[in-house]
PDB file of C-alpha atoms in Angstrom:
ATOM      1  CA  MET W 244     -57.810  47.717  83.484  1.00 46.00           C
ATOM      2  CA  THR W 245     -56.615  51.173  83.569  1.00 47.00           C
ATOM      3  CA  ILE W 246     -56.226  53.194  86.903  1.00 46.00           C
ATOM      4  CA  ASP W 247     -57.082  56.860  86.896  1.00 49.00           C
ATOM      5  CA  PHE W 248     -54.233  58.396  88.956  1.00 43.00           C
ATOM      6  CA  ASN W 249     -56.412  61.513  89.619  1.00 43.00           C
ATOM      7  CA  TYR W 250     -58.955  59.570  91.486  1.00 48.00           C
ATOM      8  CA  GLN W 251     -58.283  59.024  95.125  1.00 60.00           C
ATOM      9  CA  HIS W 252     -58.996  55.298  95.664  1.00 83.00           C
ATOM     10  CA  ASP W 253     -59.846  54.413  99.147  1.00 89.00           C
ATOM     11  CA  PHE W 254     -62.115  52.319 101.435  1.00 94.00           C
ATOM     12  CA  SER W 255     -65.231  54.368 102.441  1.00 93.00           C
ATOM     13  CA  GLU W 256     -66.633  54.024 105.903  1.00 94.00           C
ATOM     14  CA  GLN W 257     -69.591  52.302 104.133  1.00 95.00           C
ATOM     15  CA  ALA W 258     -67.133  49.993 102.580  1.00 96.00           C
ATOM     16  CA  GLU W 259     -65.661  49.191 105.957  1.00 96.00           C
ATOM     17  CA  ARG W 260     -68.880  48.342 107.268  1.00 96.00           C
ATOM     18  CA  GLU W 261     -69.715  46.184 104.350  1.00 97.00           C
ATOM     19  CA  ILE W 262     -66.298  44.285 104.690  1.00 97.00           C
ATOM     20  CA  LEU W 263     -66.752  43.632 108.327  1.00 97.00           C
ATOM     21  CA  SER W 264     -70.294  42.294 107.570  1.00 97.00           C
ATOM     22  CA  MET W 265     -68.977  39.823 104.934  1.00 97.00           C
ATOM     23  CA  LEU W 266     -66.135  38.570 107.452  1.00 97.00           C
ATOM     24  CA  LYS W 267     -68.719  38.187 110.308  1.00 96.00           C
ATOM     25  CA  ALA W 268     -71.000  36.246 108.193  1.00 96.00           C
ATOM     26  CA  GLN W 269     -68.137  33.703 107.916  1.00 96.00           C
ATOM     27  CA  GLY W 270     -67.536  33.709 111.570  1.00 95.00           C
ATOM     28  CA  PHE W 271     -65.084  36.402 112.098  1.00 96.00           C
ATOM     29  CA  SER W 272     -64.664  38.145 115.462  1.00 94.00           C
ATOM     30  CA  MET W 273     -63.006  41.570 115.649  1.00 94.00           C
ATOM     31  CA  PRO W 274     -59.828  41.345 117.877  1.00 93.00           C
ATOM     32  CA  HIS W 275     -60.214  45.046 118.747  1.00 93.00           C
ATOM     33  CA  ASP W 276     -61.988  48.011 117.419  1.00 91.00           C
ATOM     34  CA  ASP W 277     -59.244  49.411 115.180  1.00 94.00           C
ATOM     35  CA  TRP W 278     -58.095  46.019 113.735  1.00 96.00           C
ATOM     36  CA  LEU W 279     -59.981  46.139 110.404  1.00 97.00           C
ATOM     37  CA  ARG W 280     -59.190  49.908 109.875  1.00 95.00           C
ATOM     38  CA  ALA W 281     -55.711  49.390 110.278  1.00 96.00           C
ATOM     39  CA  LYS W 282     -55.711  46.561 107.779  1.00 96.00           C
ATOM     40  CA  LEU W 283     -57.588  48.472 105.231  1.00 97.00           C
ATOM     41  CA  HIS W 284     -55.320  51.517 105.837  1.00 96.00           C
ATOM     42  CA  ASP W 285     -52.238  49.377 104.937  1.00 96.00           C
ATOM     43  CA  ILE W 286     -53.817  47.993 101.692  1.00 96.00           C
ATOM     44  CA  THR W 287     -54.660  51.686 100.700  1.00 95.00           C
ATOM     45  CA  ASN W 288     -51.102  52.972 101.366  1.00 93.00           C
ATOM     46  CA  ARG W 289     -49.441  49.988  99.585  1.00 92.00           C
ATOM     47  CA  PHE W 290     -51.944  50.590  96.604  1.00 93.00           C
ATOM     48  CA  HIS W 291     -50.995  54.168  96.405  1.00 89.00           C
ATOM     49  CA  TRP W 292     -47.289  53.749  96.651  1.00 83.00           C
ATOM     50  CA  ALA W 293     -47.413  50.903  93.860  1.00 83.00           C
ATOM     51  CA  ALA W 294     -49.368  53.285  91.629  1.00 82.00           C
ATOM     52  CA  GLU W 295     -47.068  56.158  92.011  1.00 77.00           C
ATOM     53  CA  SER W 296     -44.168  53.907  91.382  1.00 72.00           C
ATOM     54  CA  ARG W 297     -45.096  53.708  87.708  1.00 74.00           C
ATOM     55  CA  LYS W 298     -44.791  57.490  87.520  1.00 76.00           C
ATOM     56  CA  LYS W 299     -41.121  58.301  86.465  1.00 78.00           C
ATOM     57  CA  ASP W 300     -41.553  62.013  87.114  1.00 81.00           C
ATOM     58  CA  THR W 301     -42.597  61.451  90.817  1.00 77.00           C
ATOM     59  CA  HIS W 302     -39.472  59.382  91.603  1.00 79.00           C
ATOM     60  CA  GLN W 303     -37.211  61.557  89.769  1.00 86.00           C
ATOM     61  CA  ALA W 304     -38.430  64.542  91.899  1.00 88.00           C
ATOM     62  CA  THR W 305     -37.872  62.410  95.049  1.00 87.00           C
ATOM     63  CA  VAL W 306     -34.314  61.531  93.790  1.00 90.00           C
ATOM     64  CA  ASP W 307     -33.767  65.371  93.176  1.00 92.00           C
ATOM     65  CA  ALA W 308     -34.871  66.298  96.478  1.00 93.00           C
ATOM     66  CA  TRP W 309     -32.630  63.747  98.294  1.00 93.00           C
ATOM     67  CA  ARG W 310     -29.648  64.910  96.168  1.00 94.00           C
ATOM     68  CA  ARG W 311     -30.288  68.470  97.318  1.00 95.00           C
ATOM     69  CA  THR W 312     -30.379  67.316 100.791  1.00 95.00           C
ATOM     70  CA  GLN W 313     -27.098  65.516 100.258  1.00 95.00           C
ATOM     71  CA  ASP W 314     -25.475  68.706  98.929  1.00 96.00           C
ATOM     72  CA  ALA W 315     -26.804  70.836 101.905  1.00 96.00           C
ATOM     73  CA  VAL W 316     -25.632  68.397 104.502  1.00 96.00           C
ATOM     74  CA  SER W 317     -22.097  68.035 102.861  1.00 96.00           C
ATOM     75  CA  THR W 318     -21.865  71.775 102.711  1.00 96.00           C
ATOM     76  CA  THR W 319     -22.741  72.009 106.494  1.00 95.00           C
ATOM     77  CA  ILE W 320     -20.203  69.416 107.325  1.00 95.00           C
ATOM     78  CA  ARG W 321     -17.558  71.442 105.394  1.00 95.00           C
ATOM     79  CA  TYR W 322     -18.587  74.532 107.323  1.00 95.00           C
ATOM     80  CA  LEU W 323     -18.280  72.692 110.759  1.00 93.00           C
ATOM     81  CA  ASP W 324     -14.667  71.657 109.681  1.00 92.00           C
ATOM     82  CA  SER W 325     -13.718  75.152 108.708  1.00 93.00           C
ATOM     83  CA  GLN W 326     -15.398  76.967 111.496  1.00 91.00           C
ATOM     84  CA  ARG W 327     -14.573  74.462 114.472  1.00 88.00           C
ATOM     85  CA  PHE W 328     -12.261  76.855 116.125  1.00 87.00           C
ATOM     86  CA  GLU W 329     -14.528  79.994 115.868  1.00 86.00           C
ATOM     87  CA  LEU W 330     -17.799  78.015 116.942  1.00 87.00           C
ATOM     88  CA  SER W 331     -16.001  76.730 120.118  1.00 86.00           C
ATOM     89  CA  THR W 332     -13.729  79.682 121.151  1.00 82.00           C
ATOM     90  CA  ALA W 333     -14.656  83.141 122.776  1.00 73.00           C
ATOM     91  CA  THR W 334     -12.744  85.291 120.449  1.00 65.00           C
ATOM     92  CA  GLU W 335     -15.144  88.393 119.955  1.00 56.00           C
ATOM     93  CA  ILE W 336     -15.141  91.235 122.330  1.00 61.00           C
ATOM     94  CA  VAL W 337     -18.266  93.224 123.072  1.00 53.00           C
ATOM     95  CA  ALA W 338     -18.867  96.673 122.009  1.00 50.00           C
ATOM     96  CA  GLY W 339     -17.564  99.569 124.204  1.00 49.00           C
ATOM     97  CA  LEU W 340     -13.862  98.432 124.739  1.00 51.00           C
ATOM     98  CA  PRO W 341     -11.351 101.165 123.976  1.00 52.00           C
ATOM     99  CA  ASP W 342     -10.132 101.148 120.360  1.00 52.00           C
ATOM    100  CA  SER W 343      -6.454 101.006 119.651  1.00 52.00           C
ATOM    101  CA  TRP W 344      -6.586 104.493 117.973  1.00 51.00           C
ATOM    102  CA  ASP W 345      -8.488 106.097 120.825  1.00 55.00           C
ATOM    103  CA  ASP W 346      -6.218 108.954 121.998  1.00 53.00           C
ATOM    104  CA  GLU W 347      -7.950 109.013 125.439  1.00 56.00           C
ATOM    105  CA  GLN W 348      -5.908 107.656 128.120  1.00 54.00           C
ATOM    106  CA  ARG W 349      -7.530 104.535 129.771  1.00 61.00           C
ATOM    107  CA  ASN W 350      -6.480 102.394 132.515  1.00 64.00           C
ATOM    108  CA  PRO W 351      -5.473  98.792 131.271  1.00 69.00           C
ATOM    109  CA  MET W 352      -8.252  96.240 131.787  1.00 67.00           C
ATOM    110  CA  THR W 353      -7.758  93.684 134.234  1.00 72.00           C
ATOM    111  CA  ASP W 354      -7.748  89.853 133.129  1.00 70.00           C
ATOM    112  CA  ALA W 355     -11.129  89.457 135.015  1.00 73.00           C
ATOM    113  CA  GLU W 356     -12.583  92.671 133.043  1.00 69.00           C
ATOM    114  CA  LEU W 357     -11.272  91.211 129.710  1.00 69.00           C
ATOM    115  CA  GLU W 358     -12.716  87.831 130.287  1.00 67.00           C
ATOM    116  CA  ALA W 359     -16.027  89.346 131.235  1.00 70.00           C
ATOM    117  CA  ALA W 360     -16.149  91.289 128.179  1.00 70.00           C
ATOM    118  CA  LEU W 361     -15.471  88.480 125.868  1.00 74.00           C
ATOM    119  CA  VAL W 362     -18.497  86.807 124.093  1.00 75.00           C
ATOM    120  CA  PRO W 363     -18.723  83.193 125.255  1.00 78.00           C
ATOM    121  CA  ALA W 364     -18.469  80.360 122.670  1.00 79.00           C
ATOM    122  CA  GLU W 365     -21.803  79.135 121.380  1.00 83.00           C
ATOM    123  CA  PHE W 366     -20.698  75.518 121.241  1.00 89.00           C
ATOM    124  CA  THR W 367     -18.191  73.403 122.957  1.00 90.00           C
ATOM    125  CA  VAL W 368     -15.646  71.323 120.791  1.00 90.00           C
ATOM    126  CA  GLY W 369     -17.612  68.219 121.755  1.00 92.00           C
ATOM    127  CA  GLU W 370     -20.868  69.679 120.661  1.00 93.00           C
ATOM    128  CA  VAL W 371     -19.494  70.560 117.220  1.00 93.00           C
ATOM    129  CA  GLU W 372     -17.972  67.094 116.837  1.00 94.00           C
ATOM    130  CA  ILE W 373     -21.334  65.555 117.796  1.00 95.00           C
ATOM    131  CA  ALA W 374     -23.243  67.782 115.318  1.00 95.00           C
ATOM    132  CA  LYS W 375     -20.682  66.689 112.627  1.00 95.00           C
ATOM    133  CA  ARG W 376     -21.176  62.942 113.466  1.00 95.00           C
ATOM    134  CA  VAL W 377     -25.067  63.220 113.256  1.00 96.00           C
ATOM    135  CA  LEU W 378     -24.840  65.111 109.854  1.00 96.00           C
ATOM    136  CA  GLU W 379     -22.226  62.537 108.487  1.00 96.00           C
ATOM    137  CA  ARG W 380     -24.836  59.876 109.267  1.00 96.00           C
ATOM    138  CA  LEU W 381     -27.535  61.819 107.664  1.00 95.00           C
ATOM    139  CA  LEU W 382     -25.374  62.478 104.587  1.00 96.00           C
ATOM    140  CA  ALA W 383     -24.605  58.709 104.331  1.00 95.00           C
ATOM    141  CA  ASN W 384     -28.455  57.988 104.670  1.00 94.00           C
ATOM    142  CA  ALA W 385     -29.378  60.457 101.834  1.00 93.00           C
ATOM    143  CA  THR W 386     -26.618  59.208  99.675  1.00 94.00           C
ATOM    144  CA  ASP W 387     -27.808  55.734  99.975  1.00 94.00           C
ATOM    145  CA  LEU W 388     -31.467  56.551  99.537  1.00 91.00           C
ATOM    146  CA  ALA W 389     -30.696  58.778  96.523  1.00 91.00           C
ATOM    147  CA  GLY W 390     -28.580  56.181  94.909  1.00 90.00           C
ATOM    148  CA  ALA W 391     -31.293  53.273  95.562  1.00 88.00           C
ATOM    149  CA  LEU W 392     -34.010  55.459  94.057  1.00 84.00           C
ATOM    150  CA  GLU W 393     -31.873  56.155  90.902  1.00 86.00           C
ATOM    151  CA  ASN W 394     -31.267  52.470  90.433  1.00 85.00           C
ATOM    152  CA  TRP W 395     -34.806  51.583  90.935  1.00 76.00           C
ATOM    153  CA  LEU W 396     -35.849  54.135  88.233  1.00 76.00           C
ATOM    154  CA  ASP W 397     -33.976  52.119  85.806  1.00 74.00           C
ATOM    155  CA  ARG W 398     -35.913  48.803  86.683  1.00 71.00           C
ATOM    156  CA  ARG W 399     -39.304  50.482  87.712  1.00 66.00           C
ATOM    157  CA  PRO W 400     -42.377  48.564  86.286  1.00 59.00           C
ATOM    158  CA  ALA W 401     -43.301  49.134  82.740  1.00 59.00           C
ATOM    159  CA  LYS W 402     -46.219  51.458  82.040  1.00 57.00           C
ATOM    160  CA  ASN W 403     -48.399  48.802  80.895  1.00 55.00           C
ATOM    161  CA  GLU W 404     -48.037  46.767  84.097  1.00 65.00           C
ATOM    162  CA  GLN W 405     -50.108  47.473  87.248  1.00 80.00           C
ATOM    163  CA  PRO W 406     -48.429  46.364  90.364  1.00 84.00           C
ATOM    164  CA  GLU W 407     -51.021  48.317  92.364  1.00 90.00           C
ATOM    165  CA  ILE W 408     -53.851  45.942  91.148  1.00 92.00           C
ATOM    166  CA  ASP W 409     -51.904  42.929  92.116  1.00 93.00           C
ATOM    167  CA  GLY W 410     -51.074  44.579  95.592  1.00 93.00           C
ATOM    168  CA  LEU W 411     -54.635  45.231  96.168  1.00 96.00           C
ATOM    169  CA  ILE W 412     -55.657  41.839  95.568  1.00 97.00           C
ATOM    170  CA  ARG W 413     -52.815  40.348  97.638  1.00 97.00           C
ATOM    171  CA  GLY W 414     -53.766  42.828 100.393  1.00 97.00           C
ATOM    172  CA  LEU W 415     -57.395  41.603 100.424  1.00 98.00           C
ATOM    173  CA  ALA W 416     -56.070  38.014 100.552  1.00 98.00           C
ATOM    174  CA  ARG W 417     -53.895  38.709 103.449  1.00 97.00           C
ATOM    175  CA  LEU W 418     -56.826  40.434 105.131  1.00 98.00           C
ATOM    176  CA  TRP W 419     -59.077  37.308 104.612  1.00 98.00           C
ATOM    177  CA  CYS W 420     -56.329  34.995 105.875  1.00 97.00           C
ATOM    178  CA  ALA W 421     -55.456  37.190 108.941  1.00 97.00           C
ATOM    179  CA  ALA W 422     -59.313  37.334 109.764  1.00 97.00           C
ATOM    180  CA  PHE W 423     -59.446  33.451 109.824  1.00 97.00           C
ATOM    181  CA  LYS W 424     -55.928  32.732 110.908  1.00 96.00           C
ATOM    182  CA  VAL W 425     -55.076  30.879 107.733  1.00 96.00           C
ATOM    183  CA  PRO W 426     -51.488  31.079 106.140  1.00 96.00           C
ATOM    184  CA  ILE W 427     -51.467  32.416 102.613  1.00 97.00           C
ATOM    185  CA  ALA W 428     -49.915  29.246 101.501  1.00 96.00           C
ATOM    186  CA  ARG W 429     -53.070  27.422 102.461  1.00 96.00           C
ATOM    187  CA  ILE W 430     -55.882  29.913 101.380  1.00 97.00           C
ATOM    188  CA  LYS W 431     -58.723  28.059  99.475  1.00 96.00           C
ATOM    189  CA  ILE W 432     -60.051  30.048  96.479  1.00 97.00           C
ATOM    190  CA  SER W 433     -61.631  29.087  93.152  1.00 95.00           C
ATOM    191  CA  GLU W 434     -63.645  30.802  90.518  1.00 95.00           C
ATOM    192  CA  SER W 435     -66.756  29.022  91.675  1.00 94.00           C
ATOM    193  CA  SER W 436     -69.470  31.283  92.953  1.00 90.00           C
ATOM    194  CA  GLY W 437     -69.450  29.313  96.278  1.00 93.00           C
ATOM    195  CA  SER W 438     -65.834  30.318  96.939  1.00 96.00           C
ATOM    196  CA  PRO W 439     -66.129  32.743  99.936  1.00 96.00           C
ATOM    197  CA  ALA W 440     -62.515  34.096  99.674  1.00 97.00           C
ATOM    198  CA  ALA W 441     -62.999  34.901  95.986  1.00 97.00           C
ATOM    199  CA  SER W 442     -66.361  36.471  96.661  1.00 97.00           C
ATOM    200  CA  PHE W 443     -64.781  38.613  99.541  1.00 97.00           C
ATOM    201  CA  ILE W 444     -61.896  39.828  97.493  1.00 97.00           C
ATOM    202  CA  GLU W 445     -63.930  40.627  94.460  1.00 97.00           C
ATOM    203  CA  ALA W 446     -66.299  42.618  96.462  1.00 97.00           C
ATOM    204  CA  GLY W 447     -63.314  44.422  98.178  1.00 97.00           C
ATOM    205  CA  VAL W 448     -61.754  45.211  94.833  1.00 96.00           C
ATOM    206  CA  THR W 449     -64.972  46.613  93.549  1.00 95.00           C
ATOM    207  CA  MET W 450     -65.599  48.724  96.594  1.00 95.00           C
ATOM    208  CA  PHE W 451     -62.036  50.271  96.333  1.00 95.00           C
ATOM    209  CA  LEU W 452     -61.810  50.950  92.730  1.00 92.00           C
ATOM    210  CA  GLY W 453     -65.427  51.576  91.959  1.00 90.00           C
ATOM    211  CA  LYS W 454     -64.923  49.011  88.942  1.00 88.00           C
ATOM    212  CA  THR W 455     -65.181  45.265  88.823  1.00 89.00           C
ATOM    213  CA  LEU W 456     -62.462  42.765  87.894  1.00 92.00           C
ATOM    214  CA  SER W 457     -63.063  39.377  86.543  1.00 94.00           C
ATOM    215  CA  ARG W 458     -63.190  36.649  89.144  1.00 95.00           C
ATOM    216  CA  LYS W 459     -60.832  34.626  86.988  1.00 95.00           C
ATOM    217  CA  SER W 460     -58.167  37.440  87.042  1.00 94.00           C
ATOM    218  CA  ILE W 461     -58.629  37.763  90.893  1.00 96.00           C
ATOM    219  CA  VAL W 462     -58.249  34.085  91.418  1.00 97.00           C
ATOM    220  CA  THR W 463     -55.155  34.064  89.208  1.00 96.00           C
ATOM    221  CA  HIS W 464     -53.484  36.764  91.162  1.00 96.00           C
ATOM    222  CA  VAL W 465     -54.294  34.955  94.540  1.00 97.00           C
ATOM    223  CA  ILE W 466     -53.137  31.529  93.330  1.00 97.00           C
ATOM    224  CA  ALA W 467     -49.799  33.065  92.164  1.00 96.00           C
ATOM    225  CA  TYR W 468     -49.392  34.556  95.596  1.00 96.00           C
ATOM    226  CA  ARG W 469     -50.176  31.294  97.193  1.00 97.00           C
ATOM    227  CA  ASP W 470     -47.710  29.491  95.045  1.00 96.00           C
ATOM    228  CA  GLU W 471     -44.960  31.965  96.190  1.00 95.00           C
ATOM    229  CA  GLU W 472     -45.867  31.579  99.711  1.00 96.00           C
ATOM    230  CA  LYS W 473     -45.690  27.807  99.268  1.00 94.00           C
ATOM    231  CA  ALA W 474     -42.355  27.869  97.660  1.00 94.00           C
ATOM    232  CA  LYS W 475     -41.014  29.765 100.601  1.00 92.00           C
ATOM    233  CA  LEU W 476     -41.902  26.801 102.887  1.00 90.00           C
ATOM    234  CA  SER W 477     -40.223  24.133 100.819  1.00 78.00           C
TER     235      SER W 477
END
């Protein structure tokens, strides 16, 4: 099945009501008003992230943005190092003091007058050091993230794979299991028309995508997910 990236897949309010009705028909009771909406929102976000992950240009743009951040922060840290003294020392004198070439005789300024005429430092040495440490942390994070995204680009899903579809099916399976407090490793599902889990997931997929997936494909995805979870318990 091909996904149209230009279509904003989502669960509508009508879909939310229908999903809730399907769950209640099986004995589900909402823990709180926002429970289902939060679950559906999580599924939607994961779907779009997985779909976007197949678009190399999107990730390359993100890498480039973090590299620019990395360069900007690095430049700022170098600035703090080179300007530490100027930033933390009152060295400039306000306008109006006598110039050295002024022929007019003036009385020498007292120490108090000279101190009052100085422009105070904007920052203390401690504040400059704190700013530098924060920026160094940001630089490390930006460097790590940019590097991780670059590495990810080399092993991103192939164009003919659709991790977002698998994620959508798994998300609906998690929703079903959460509603009835059943571990994923113990979900009961089959291609039979009498399988409530399969019917629920199939309906959810159709509402979200506006297209129908075969029940066999849905069940295959869920069973693979169940087997992974079982393996974690062994």
